[in-house]
Amino acid sequence: MKPRWLAIVGRKGGTGKTTLALGLAAHYARAGRRVLLLDLDPQGSATLAAGADPSGADLSAVLAGTAAPRPAAVAEGLDLLAGGPELEALDNPRPLRSALDGVPADVVLVDCPPGHPTLDRLALDAADVVLACCEPHRLAIAGAARALDEARGRKPAPRCAVVLGRVDERRGLDRNAPDLLAGAFGLPVLTVRQDAALSAALNAGGLPPLHGRAADDLDAVAEWIDGRGKA
Amino acid sequence: MNRNEKARAGMLAGLAAGHAQAEIDRRMAADADRGRVVALVDLSAIRPRAGADSRPARAAHVLTLAESVAAVGLLQPPALDRAHRLLAGLHRVDACRLLLATPEARADLLAALDGGNRMDAQETAERLLALPSPDKLPEPLRAGKVPCRVLVELDAEADPAAALAAEAAENAVRRQYTPAEVSALAERLRAAGYREAGGRPRKGEKALRPALGLVLGVSASTALRLLGRKDARGKPGHVAMFSDALARLRRALLAFERTAAELAVASMTPKQKRAVREAAALEHLLAGMESEG
């Protein structure tokens, strides 16, 4: 079966791209799907969070065509190709899908960097589904719009959704933002609620927790990706 | 306006700014993609041109190209539209088809092309025999893949005029090679049996200069210059030529960097311009607040 390619974008930093990437990676791996996580971030955030070495050049060498893909096993069913500073210097990289042709996976998750349209574009070219991470803030919305415009301009266009992270339902802004954004973007808006257990687990270098608010919300995001959920 | 309405307006302004920035991204990407090889495409997936070919593929040219592709690989990628329809590079694609065909099928393929039946039968047979079999071809052609420039924003069927413009542009613009690349290519051609003889090549002999010219997309006389005749300043001709060209390119790039952003803004709608101004003002304000706080 051909893998499903997911790109996690949102030009602004700190909107929860890496948290969502790791959350979905853990969800799918626990569900018995074989997950390949590609860290397209020169800062190597997902790599660092997964406890791997973010100073290497794993993914950049594969994209430059100088090395074959050799993903590292992070957990049962979850492999990672590490990001790192050399992604910044890539000239004329290979398209992701052909560079990773033959690597076994059911789901390929691409964690995109902040503020890097050219690297984003590699992920958008490959993606079946694009999730734009956002928060109810003008700059984050600008970043998400910027990435989503580019994604939706693709032919054929990938399925797109906005993901609002760290949602605190006690705040009016957070309660109202999903409807506002759904109307403004004309896209489904999925939410992941603020969850201290999630932050704690990622801080400790582990995978997101199995249970809790964030885990439930991530399950719903995955359901939407698989075409079963609401919105 | 109360606080919530203000936040709402701010978020919508952010959205407008994002759309405007996306438009600039798109233009810059289109500029960056020009002249880039973006994909290895299966030869069998390359579809014929949307309309009629502007000229039929000439058999003699296809055979000569096939010889050079076998020796040094395909250096000028053909251009395709988003549906992998051919825009430019008919001879190059036909040369790859010829190389990937079984040695037995090659003569028929060539004979079916324009002028194929008027070529010297014995010479053609000898040259075909000298071509490597498909499993001896350089990668990625051996695997049936051709490096192509895919113009993802172009649909040749929907926009034939743009397709024609792309074809003309692709055929007019050739990559510039560095002196080191030129000598390396010449070396590989020599190793493949091309000779640097003066005058008309004898029958069965392969002349280096026209072949190098073909590979580089320049005339045989330019190829001769590139191969390093000394000029008056004592520098090899190609070094002088390339340093001039490099200086011109640097100047052009500097001018381009200055104008690209201005052009992008100049071609936006008033609404987009306003959104960009707003976003810039907001960023300025935030920067001020951060430095105060």
Short mmCIF file of C-alpha atoms in Angstrom, two decimals:
data_model
loop_
_atom_site.label_atom_id
_atom_site.label_comp_id
_atom_site.label_asym_id
_atom_site.label_seq_id
_atom_site.Cartn_x
_atom_site.Cartn_y
_atom_site.Cartn_z
CA MET A 1 0.00 0.00 0.00
CA LYS A 2 1.24 3.47 -0.79
CA PRO A 3 1.96 5.56 2.31
CA ARG A 4 -0.17 8.56 3.20
CA TRP A 5 1.90 11.76 3.28
CA LEU A 6 1.06 14.37 5.90
CA ALA A 7 2.68 17.81 5.94
CA ILE A 8 2.53 19.83 9.15
CA VAL A 9 3.06 23.49 8.36
CA GLY A 10 2.47 27.01 9.73
CA ARG A 11 5.12 29.59 9.03
CA LYS A 12 5.11 31.09 12.50
CA GLY A 13 7.21 29.40 15.17
CA GLY A 14 5.76 28.07 18.39
CA THR A 15 2.36 27.14 17.01
CA GLY A 16 2.71 23.46 17.92
CA LYS A 17 3.91 21.87 14.69
CA THR A 18 6.40 19.55 16.32
CA THR A 19 4.02 18.68 19.16
CA LEU A 20 1.34 17.77 16.62
CA ALA A 21 3.83 15.79 14.51
CA LEU A 22 5.00 13.74 17.48
CA GLY A 23 1.45 13.36 18.77
CA LEU A 24 0.19 12.01 15.45
CA ALA A 25 3.30 9.86 15.00
CA ALA A 26 2.70 8.25 18.39
CA HIS A 27 -1.03 7.82 17.66
CA TYR A 28 -0.42 5.99 14.39
CA ALA A 29 2.48 3.91 15.72
CA ARG A 30 0.35 2.75 18.66
CA ALA A 31 -2.43 1.89 16.21
CA GLY A 32 -0.02 -0.51 14.51
CA ARG A 33 0.73 1.64 11.46
CA ARG A 34 4.32 2.02 10.36
CA VAL A 35 5.24 5.69 10.73
CA LEU A 36 8.13 7.57 9.18
CA LEU A 37 8.73 11.01 10.69
CA LEU A 38 10.73 13.42 8.53
CA ASP A 39 12.22 16.37 10.40
CA LEU A 40 12.49 19.13 7.79
CA ASP A 41 13.47 21.70 10.41
CA PRO A 42 17.07 23.04 10.36
CA GLN A 43 16.67 23.45 14.13
CA GLY A 44 15.95 19.73 14.34
CA SER A 45 13.10 20.23 16.81
CA ALA A 46 11.35 16.91 16.22
CA THR A 47 14.72 15.15 16.22
CA LEU A 48 15.68 16.69 19.53
CA ALA A 49 12.26 15.98 21.00
CA ALA A 50 12.48 12.35 19.89
CA GLY A 51 15.83 12.02 21.63
CA ALA A 52 17.91 11.74 18.44
CA ASP A 53 20.91 13.77 17.30
CA PRO A 54 19.86 17.07 15.66
CA SER A 55 23.38 17.95 14.51
CA GLY A 56 23.51 15.22 11.89
CA ALA A 57 22.60 15.55 8.25
CA ASP A 58 20.35 12.54 7.75
CA LEU A 59 17.45 14.05 5.83
CA SER A 60 19.53 16.75 4.13
CA ALA A 61 21.94 14.14 2.72
CA VAL A 62 19.02 12.12 1.38
CA LEU A 63 17.52 15.22 -0.23
CA ALA A 64 20.88 16.23 -1.67
CA GLY A 65 21.12 12.75 -3.17
CA THR A 66 24.40 11.93 -1.37
CA ALA A 67 23.04 9.21 0.93
CA ALA A 68 20.36 6.55 0.93
CA PRO A 69 17.59 7.00 3.50
CA ARG A 70 18.40 5.13 6.72
CA PRO A 71 15.76 6.11 9.25
CA ALA A 72 16.51 5.55 12.94
CA ALA A 73 14.00 3.63 15.05
CA VAL A 74 12.63 5.91 17.76
CA ALA A 75 9.90 3.65 19.09
CA GLU A 76 8.01 0.56 18.05
CA GLY A 77 6.67 1.33 14.57
CA LEU A 78 8.11 4.85 14.54
CA ASP A 79 11.16 5.71 12.43
CA LEU A 80 12.79 9.12 12.14
CA LEU A 81 14.98 10.81 9.57
CA ALA A 82 16.75 13.52 11.53
CA GLY A 83 16.76 17.17 10.54
CA GLY A 84 19.65 19.53 11.13
CA PRO A 85 21.37 22.75 10.11
CA GLU A 86 22.45 21.41 6.74
CA LEU A 87 18.84 21.53 5.54
CA GLU A 88 19.36 25.29 5.40
CA ALA A 89 22.06 24.95 2.76
CA LEU A 90 20.26 22.55 0.42
CA ASP A 91 20.52 23.55 -3.21
CA ASN A 92 18.09 22.01 -5.64
CA PRO A 93 16.94 19.20 -3.31
CA ARG A 94 15.31 16.05 -4.67
CA PRO A 95 11.52 15.82 -4.38
CA LEU A 96 10.65 14.10 -1.08
CA ARG A 97 8.59 11.31 -2.61
CA SER A 98 11.24 10.17 -5.06
CA ALA A 99 14.04 10.64 -2.50
CA LEU A 100 12.21 8.30 -0.08
CA ASP A 101 10.84 5.90 -2.65
CA GLY A 102 11.04 2.38 -1.28
CA VAL A 103 11.28 3.27 2.42
CA PRO A 104 8.56 1.18 4.06
CA ALA A 105 5.85 3.24 5.77
CA ASP A 106 2.08 3.48 6.07
CA VAL A 107 2.18 7.12 7.14
CA VAL A 108 4.90 9.66 6.37
CA LEU A 109 4.74 12.75 8.60
CA VAL A 110 6.72 15.80 7.57
CA ASP A 111 7.39 18.30 10.36
CA CYS A 112 8.06 21.61 8.57
CA PRO A 113 10.26 24.41 9.92
CA PRO A 114 9.02 27.88 10.82
CA GLY A 115 9.65 30.69 8.35
CA HIS A 116 11.04 28.63 5.51
CA PRO A 117 8.90 28.68 2.35
CA THR A 118 11.39 26.72 0.23
CA LEU A 119 11.60 23.79 2.65
CA ASP A 120 7.81 23.93 3.18
CA ARG A 121 7.37 23.61 -0.54
CA LEU A 122 9.14 20.23 -0.55
CA ALA A 123 6.61 18.93 1.95
CA LEU A 124 3.63 20.51 0.18
CA ASP A 125 4.68 18.94 -3.13
CA ALA A 126 4.55 15.52 -1.48
CA ALA A 127 1.52 15.90 0.79
CA ASP A 128 -1.84 14.16 0.55
CA VAL A 129 -2.97 16.02 3.66
CA VAL A 130 -1.77 19.39 4.97
CA LEU A 131 -2.33 20.49 8.57
CA ALA A 132 -1.60 24.15 9.29
CA CYS A 133 -0.82 24.78 12.96
CA CYS A 134 -2.17 28.01 14.27
CA GLU A 135 -3.21 29.88 17.40
CA PRO A 136 -5.74 32.67 17.78
CA HIS A 137 -3.21 35.34 17.06
CA ARG A 138 -2.81 37.66 14.11
CA LEU A 139 0.76 36.63 13.26
CA ALA A 140 0.05 32.90 13.53
CA ILE A 141 -3.00 33.31 11.33
CA ALA A 142 -0.93 35.20 8.75
CA GLY A 143 1.60 32.35 8.77
CA ALA A 144 -1.05 29.68 8.41
CA ALA A 145 -2.75 31.59 5.57
CA ARG A 146 0.56 31.92 3.81
CA ALA A 147 1.27 28.20 3.96
CA LEU A 148 -2.30 27.15 3.19
CA ASP A 149 -2.53 29.40 0.11
CA GLU A 150 0.48 27.63 -1.23
CA ALA A 151 -0.91 24.19 -0.36
CA ARG A 152 -4.29 24.89 -1.90
CA GLY A 153 -2.67 26.17 -5.10
CA ARG A 154 -1.31 22.69 -5.76
CA LYS A 155 -2.90 20.53 -8.47
CA PRO A 156 -4.30 18.23 -7.30
CA ALA A 157 -4.81 20.13 -4.04
CA PRO A 158 -4.13 18.15 -0.85
CA ARG A 159 -6.83 17.93 1.83
CA CYS A 160 -6.21 20.83 4.20
CA ALA A 161 -7.23 21.70 7.73
CA VAL A 162 -6.28 24.24 10.36
CA VAL A 163 -5.17 22.85 13.73
CA LEU A 164 -5.55 25.14 16.72
CA GLY A 165 -3.23 23.99 19.45
CA ARG A 166 -2.96 24.62 23.18
CA VAL A 167 -6.62 25.65 23.28
CA ASP A 168 -7.81 26.81 26.70
CA GLU A 169 -11.59 26.79 26.69
CA ARG A 170 -11.75 29.21 29.63
CA ARG A 171 -10.59 31.98 27.30
CA GLY A 172 -13.20 33.67 25.10
CA LEU A 173 -10.68 34.12 22.32
CA ASP A 174 -10.00 30.38 22.21
CA ARG A 175 -13.72 29.53 22.32
CA ASN A 176 -14.55 31.82 19.41
CA ALA A 177 -11.49 31.27 17.26
CA PRO A 178 -12.52 27.93 15.67
CA ASP A 179 -15.68 29.36 14.12
CA LEU A 180 -13.97 32.57 13.07
CA LEU A 181 -11.11 30.68 11.42
CA ALA A 182 -13.35 28.07 9.81
CA GLY A 183 -15.28 30.89 8.19
CA ALA A 184 -12.21 32.89 7.20
CA PHE A 185 -10.25 29.96 5.78
CA GLY A 186 -13.21 27.97 4.49
CA LEU A 187 -11.55 24.90 6.00
CA PRO A 188 -12.19 22.52 8.88
CA VAL A 189 -10.63 23.72 12.13
CA LEU A 190 -9.46 20.95 14.46
CA THR A 191 -8.51 21.74 18.04
CA VAL A 192 -6.03 20.26 20.49
CA ARG A 193 -6.66 21.41 24.05
CA GLN A 194 -3.95 22.57 26.41
CA ASP A 195 -2.67 19.57 28.34
CA ALA A 196 0.06 19.72 30.96
CA ALA A 197 0.66 15.97 30.62
CA LEU A 198 1.53 16.46 26.95
CA SER A 199 4.05 19.22 27.69
CA ALA A 200 5.56 17.19 30.51
CA ALA A 201 5.97 14.06 28.38
CA LEU A 202 7.62 15.94 25.51
CA ASN A 203 9.87 17.81 27.92
CA ALA A 204 11.02 14.52 29.35
CA GLY A 205 11.96 13.34 25.86
CA GLY A 206 9.19 10.77 25.68
CA LEU A 207 6.20 10.20 23.45
CA PRO A 208 2.90 12.00 24.11
CA PRO A 209 0.70 10.35 26.75
CA LEU A 210 -1.85 7.68 25.84
CA HIS A 211 -4.68 9.29 27.73
CA GLY A 212 -5.92 12.75 28.56
CA ARG A 213 -7.38 15.76 26.83
CA ALA A 214 -4.63 16.14 24.22
CA ALA A 215 -4.59 12.40 23.47
CA ASP A 216 -8.36 12.45 22.84
CA ASP A 217 -8.03 15.50 20.60
CA LEU A 218 -5.15 13.96 18.64
CA ASP A 219 -7.29 10.86 18.08
CA ALA A 220 -9.95 13.14 16.57
CA VAL A 221 -7.39 14.84 14.32
CA ALA A 222 -6.23 11.41 13.12
CA GLU A 223 -9.84 10.43 12.48
CA TRP A 224 -10.29 13.48 10.28
CA ILE A 225 -7.07 12.64 8.42
CA ASP A 226 -8.31 9.11 7.82
CA GLY A 227 -11.55 10.54 6.45
CA ARG A 228 -13.79 9.35 9.28
CA GLY A 229 -14.03 12.29 11.63
CA LYS A 230 -16.35 15.26 11.74
CA ALA A 231 -15.75 18.57 9.92
CA MET B 1 -15.23 48.24 19.18
CA ASN B 2 -14.90 46.06 22.25
CA ARG B 3 -11.88 43.93 22.99
CA ASN B 4 -13.22 40.82 21.28
CA GLU B 5 -14.19 42.69 18.13
CA LYS B 6 -10.73 44.25 18.01
CA ALA B 7 -9.09 40.83 18.33
CA ARG B 8 -11.37 39.52 15.62
CA ALA B 9 -10.45 42.36 13.27
CA GLY B 10 -6.77 41.83 14.03
CA MET B 11 -6.96 38.14 13.21
CA LEU B 12 -8.73 38.85 9.92
CA ALA B 13 -6.05 41.42 9.08
CA GLY B 14 -3.47 38.73 9.77
CA LEU B 15 -5.27 36.48 7.33
CA ALA B 16 -5.15 39.15 4.61
CA ALA B 17 -1.45 39.75 5.27
CA GLY B 18 -0.81 36.00 4.99
CA HIS B 19 -2.57 35.86 1.62
CA ALA B 20 -0.47 38.77 0.35
CA GLN B 21 2.75 37.19 1.58
CA ALA B 22 1.77 33.90 -0.08
CA GLU B 23 1.51 35.73 -3.39
CA ILE B 24 5.06 37.04 -2.96
CA ASP B 25 6.25 33.53 -2.01
CA ARG B 26 4.66 32.18 -5.17
CA ARG B 27 6.40 34.69 -7.41
CA MET B 28 9.77 34.16 -5.77
CA ALA B 29 9.35 30.39 -6.07
CA ALA B 30 8.50 30.69 -9.74
CA ASP B 31 11.70 32.70 -10.24
CA ALA B 32 13.77 30.22 -8.28
CA ASP B 33 12.34 27.25 -10.15
CA ARG B 34 13.36 28.59 -13.51
CA GLY B 35 16.33 26.62 -14.69
CA ARG B 36 16.02 23.97 -12.02
CA VAL B 37 15.75 20.27 -12.48
CA VAL B 38 12.85 19.35 -10.30
CA ALA B 39 12.18 15.72 -10.97
CA LEU B 40 13.28 12.43 -12.42
CA VAL B 41 10.41 11.36 -14.64
CA ASP B 42 9.81 7.89 -16.07
CA LEU B 43 10.40 8.11 -19.81
CA SER B 44 7.19 6.15 -20.34
CA ALA B 45 5.28 8.78 -18.33
CA ILE B 46 6.32 11.65 -20.63
CA ARG B 47 3.27 12.43 -22.73
CA PRO B 48 3.33 13.88 -26.25
CA ARG B 49 3.04 17.59 -26.78
CA ALA B 50 -0.49 18.97 -26.32
CA GLY B 51 -0.78 20.37 -29.85
CA ALA B 52 1.12 19.44 -32.99
CA ASP B 53 4.93 19.41 -32.73
CA SER B 54 6.31 22.67 -34.06
CA ARG B 55 8.83 20.60 -36.03
CA PRO B 56 9.19 16.86 -36.50
CA ALA B 57 12.12 15.14 -34.80
CA ARG B 58 14.99 14.71 -37.23
CA ALA B 59 16.50 11.23 -37.27
CA ALA B 60 20.10 12.36 -37.79
CA HIS B 61 19.90 14.79 -34.87
CA VAL B 62 18.31 12.17 -32.62
CA LEU B 63 21.09 9.68 -33.39
CA THR B 64 23.84 12.24 -32.70
CA LEU B 65 22.13 13.23 -29.45
CA ALA B 66 21.75 9.58 -28.44
CA GLU B 67 25.51 9.14 -28.89
CA SER B 68 26.26 12.10 -26.63
CA VAL B 69 23.66 11.08 -24.03
CA ALA B 70 25.20 7.59 -23.95
CA ALA B 71 28.62 9.16 -23.40
CA VAL B 72 27.89 11.90 -20.87
CA GLY B 73 24.23 11.55 -19.88
CA LEU B 74 21.42 14.00 -20.54
CA LEU B 75 22.60 17.45 -19.50
CA GLN B 76 19.80 19.71 -20.70
CA PRO B 77 16.61 18.46 -19.05
CA PRO B 78 13.52 18.45 -21.28
CA ALA B 79 10.68 20.65 -20.05
CA LEU B 80 7.26 19.23 -19.20
CA ASP B 81 4.01 20.79 -18.12
CA ARG B 82 2.29 19.76 -14.89
CA ALA B 83 0.67 16.74 -16.57
CA HIS B 84 4.11 15.68 -17.87
CA ARG B 85 3.24 16.71 -21.42
CA LEU B 86 6.32 17.61 -23.42
CA LEU B 87 7.01 21.33 -23.79
CA ALA B 88 10.58 21.34 -25.07
CA GLY B 89 13.11 18.61 -25.77
CA LEU B 90 11.51 16.37 -28.38
CA HIS B 91 14.91 15.33 -29.79
CA ARG B 92 16.29 14.70 -26.30
CA VAL B 93 13.32 12.53 -25.35
CA ASP B 94 13.48 10.63 -28.64
CA ALA B 95 17.23 10.11 -28.13
CA CYS B 96 16.47 8.58 -24.70
CA ARG B 97 13.76 6.39 -26.24
CA LEU B 98 16.25 5.21 -28.85
CA LEU B 99 18.79 4.33 -26.16
CA LEU B 100 16.26 2.50 -24.01
CA ALA B 101 14.98 0.44 -26.95
CA THR B 102 16.49 -3.00 -27.52
CA PRO B 103 19.37 -2.91 -30.03
CA GLU B 104 17.12 -4.76 -32.51
CA ALA B 105 14.31 -2.22 -32.26
CA ARG B 106 16.54 0.84 -32.62
CA ALA B 107 16.86 0.80 -36.43
CA ASP B 108 13.07 0.76 -36.86
CA LEU B 109 12.61 3.57 -34.34
CA LEU B 110 15.12 5.74 -36.16
CA ALA B 111 13.74 4.94 -39.61
CA ALA B 112 10.30 6.10 -38.48
CA LEU B 113 11.62 9.61 -37.69
CA ASP B 114 11.89 12.47 -40.16
CA GLY B 115 14.67 11.85 -42.68
CA GLY B 116 15.37 8.43 -41.19
CA ASN B 117 14.98 6.71 -44.55
CA ARG B 118 17.41 9.10 -46.25
CA MET B 119 20.36 8.39 -43.94
CA ASP B 120 23.35 6.39 -45.13
CA ALA B 121 22.21 2.87 -44.26
CA GLN B 122 25.64 1.38 -43.57
CA GLU B 123 26.94 4.30 -41.53
CA THR B 124 23.71 4.43 -39.53
CA ALA B 125 23.84 0.71 -38.83
CA GLU B 126 27.44 1.03 -37.61
CA ARG B 127 26.63 3.95 -35.36
CA LEU B 128 23.59 2.18 -33.93
CA LEU B 129 25.72 -0.87 -33.27
CA ALA B 130 28.19 1.28 -31.34
CA LEU B 131 25.46 2.52 -28.93
CA PRO B 132 25.50 0.79 -25.53
CA SER B 133 22.70 -1.62 -24.72
CA PRO B 134 20.03 -0.28 -22.30
CA ASP B 135 21.61 -2.01 -19.27
CA LYS B 136 24.94 -0.25 -19.94
CA LEU B 137 23.49 3.27 -19.99
CA PRO B 138 24.46 5.89 -17.39
CA GLU B 139 22.09 6.27 -14.44
CA PRO B 140 19.31 7.40 -14.12
CA LEU B 141 18.54 6.60 -17.76
CA ARG B 142 19.39 2.94 -17.20
CA ALA B 143 16.41 2.81 -14.83
CA GLY B 144 14.24 4.45 -17.50
CA LYS B 145 14.25 7.83 -15.77
CA VAL B 146 14.96 11.22 -17.33
CA PRO B 147 15.76 14.43 -15.42
CA CYS B 148 13.02 16.88 -16.39
CA ARG B 149 12.12 20.43 -15.57
CA VAL B 150 8.46 20.24 -14.60
CA LEU B 151 6.62 23.54 -14.91
CA VAL B 152 4.03 22.78 -12.27
CA GLU B 153 2.01 25.91 -12.94
CA LEU B 154 1.58 25.28 -16.63
CA ASP B 155 -1.19 23.27 -18.23
CA ALA B 156 -0.34 23.03 -21.94
CA GLU B 157 -3.84 21.90 -22.90
CA ALA B 158 -5.56 24.76 -21.11
CA ASP B 159 -3.00 27.36 -22.14
CA PRO B 160 -1.36 26.56 -25.49
CA ALA B 161 0.11 30.05 -25.81
CA ALA B 162 1.98 29.71 -22.53
CA ALA B 163 3.17 26.27 -23.64
CA LEU B 164 4.56 27.73 -26.85
CA ALA B 165 6.25 30.54 -24.93
CA ALA B 166 7.79 27.99 -22.56
CA GLU B 167 9.01 25.94 -25.51
CA ALA B 168 10.64 28.97 -27.11
CA ALA B 169 12.20 30.08 -23.82
CA GLU B 170 13.48 26.60 -23.00
CA ASN B 171 15.08 26.22 -26.39
CA ALA B 172 16.64 29.68 -26.29
CA VAL B 173 18.11 29.45 -22.79
CA ARG B 174 20.90 27.02 -22.16
CA ARG B 175 22.73 26.46 -18.93
CA GLN B 176 26.17 28.05 -18.72
CA TYR B 177 29.02 25.70 -17.90
CA THR B 178 32.15 26.43 -15.92
CA PRO B 179 35.54 25.90 -17.59
CA ALA B 180 36.15 22.86 -15.37
CA GLU B 181 32.83 21.34 -16.41
CA VAL B 182 33.59 21.96 -20.08
CA SER B 183 36.99 20.28 -19.91
CA ALA B 184 35.56 17.36 -17.92
CA LEU B 185 32.84 16.87 -20.53
CA ALA B 186 35.37 17.05 -23.36
CA GLU B 187 37.48 14.47 -21.55
CA ARG B 188 34.53 12.10 -21.26
CA LEU B 189 33.72 12.55 -24.95
CA ARG B 190 37.35 11.82 -25.86
CA ALA B 191 37.22 8.69 -23.74
CA ALA B 192 34.06 7.71 -25.63
CA GLY B 193 35.95 7.86 -28.92
CA TYR B 194 35.34 11.43 -30.06
CA ARG B 195 38.34 12.95 -31.88
CA GLU B 196 39.55 16.51 -32.05
CA ALA B 197 40.46 16.35 -35.75
CA GLY B 198 40.33 19.53 -37.81
CA GLY B 199 38.18 19.80 -40.92
CA ARG B 200 35.37 17.51 -41.89
CA PRO B 201 35.33 14.25 -39.94
CA ARG B 202 35.99 11.19 -42.02
CA LYS B 203 33.22 8.66 -42.40
CA GLY B 204 32.70 6.73 -39.18
CA GLU B 205 34.78 9.19 -37.17
CA LYS B 206 33.07 11.16 -34.43
CA ALA B 207 34.13 14.80 -34.17
CA LEU B 208 34.58 16.22 -30.69
CA ARG B 209 33.71 19.88 -31.24
CA PRO B 210 30.22 19.52 -32.79
CA ALA B 211 29.40 16.87 -30.18
CA LEU B 212 30.54 19.12 -27.33
CA GLY B 213 28.59 21.98 -28.88
CA LEU B 214 25.51 19.80 -28.99
CA VAL B 215 25.91 18.73 -25.38
CA LEU B 216 26.39 22.30 -24.20
CA GLY B 217 23.76 23.75 -26.52
CA VAL B 218 26.22 26.05 -28.32
CA SER B 219 27.66 26.12 -31.84
CA ALA B 220 30.74 24.10 -32.83
CA SER B 221 32.78 27.30 -33.07
CA THR B 222 31.78 28.37 -29.55
CA ALA B 223 32.71 24.88 -28.38
CA LEU B 224 36.15 25.39 -29.92
CA ARG B 225 36.54 28.63 -28.00
CA LEU B 226 35.38 26.93 -24.80
CA LEU B 227 37.96 24.23 -25.31
CA GLY B 228 40.63 26.74 -24.51
CA ARG B 229 42.32 28.69 -27.26
CA LYS B 230 44.55 31.32 -25.70
CA ASP B 231 43.41 34.89 -26.08
CA ALA B 232 45.53 38.03 -26.34
CA ARG B 233 45.76 38.42 -22.55
CA GLY B 234 47.34 35.02 -22.27
CA LYS B 235 44.33 33.57 -20.48
CA PRO B 236 42.75 30.57 -22.09
CA GLY B 237 39.79 31.87 -24.15
CA HIS B 238 37.17 30.13 -22.09
CA VAL B 239 38.53 31.53 -18.82
CA ALA B 240 38.35 35.11 -20.14
CA MET B 241 34.88 34.48 -21.53
CA PHE B 242 33.56 32.96 -18.35
CA SER B 243 34.99 35.62 -16.06
CA ASP B 244 33.28 38.28 -18.23
CA ALA B 245 30.04 36.32 -18.13
CA LEU B 246 30.35 35.83 -14.38
CA ALA B 247 30.82 39.54 -13.78
CA ARG B 248 27.73 40.27 -15.91
CA LEU B 249 25.76 37.66 -14.01
CA ARG B 250 26.78 39.11 -10.63
CA ARG B 251 25.66 42.58 -11.70
CA ALA B 252 22.38 41.20 -12.98
CA LEU B 253 21.78 39.28 -9.74
CA LEU B 254 22.42 42.35 -7.62
CA ALA B 255 19.95 44.36 -9.68
CA PHE B 256 17.47 41.50 -9.47
CA GLU B 257 17.65 41.20 -5.68
CA ARG B 258 16.86 44.88 -5.36
CA THR B 259 13.92 44.77 -7.72
CA ALA B 260 12.28 41.43 -6.93
CA ALA B 261 10.64 42.61 -3.72
CA GLU B 262 9.67 45.97 -5.23
CA LEU B 263 8.16 44.24 -8.25
CA ALA B 264 6.17 41.86 -6.10
CA VAL B 265 4.67 44.74 -4.15
CA ALA B 266 4.11 46.83 -7.29
CA SER B 267 2.02 44.09 -8.89
CA MET B 268 -0.27 43.56 -5.89
CA THR B 269 -3.82 44.79 -5.69
CA PRO B 270 -4.42 47.84 -3.47
CA LYS B 271 -6.05 45.53 -0.92
CA GLN B 272 -2.98 43.29 -0.79
CA LYS B 273 -0.69 46.31 -0.52
CA ARG B 274 -2.74 47.62 2.39
CA ALA B 275 -2.53 44.25 4.11
CA VAL B 276 1.25 44.15 3.71
CA ARG B 277 1.55 47.70 5.06
CA GLU B 278 -0.64 46.79 8.00
CA ALA B 279 1.40 43.70 8.77
CA ALA B 280 4.64 45.69 8.54
CA ALA B 281 3.25 48.37 10.85
CA LEU B 282 2.12 45.74 13.33
CA GLU B 283 5.50 44.05 13.32
CA HIS B 284 7.15 47.42 13.86
CA LEU B 285 4.80 48.09 16.77
CA LEU B 286 5.47 44.69 18.31
CA ALA B 287 9.21 45.13 17.95
CA GLY B 288 8.87 48.47 19.74
CA MET B 289 6.81 46.93 22.52
CA GLU B 290 9.32 44.14 22.98
CA SER B 291 12.27 46.51 23.20
CA GLU B 292 10.40 48.68 25.71
CA GLY B 293 9.23 45.72 27.76
#
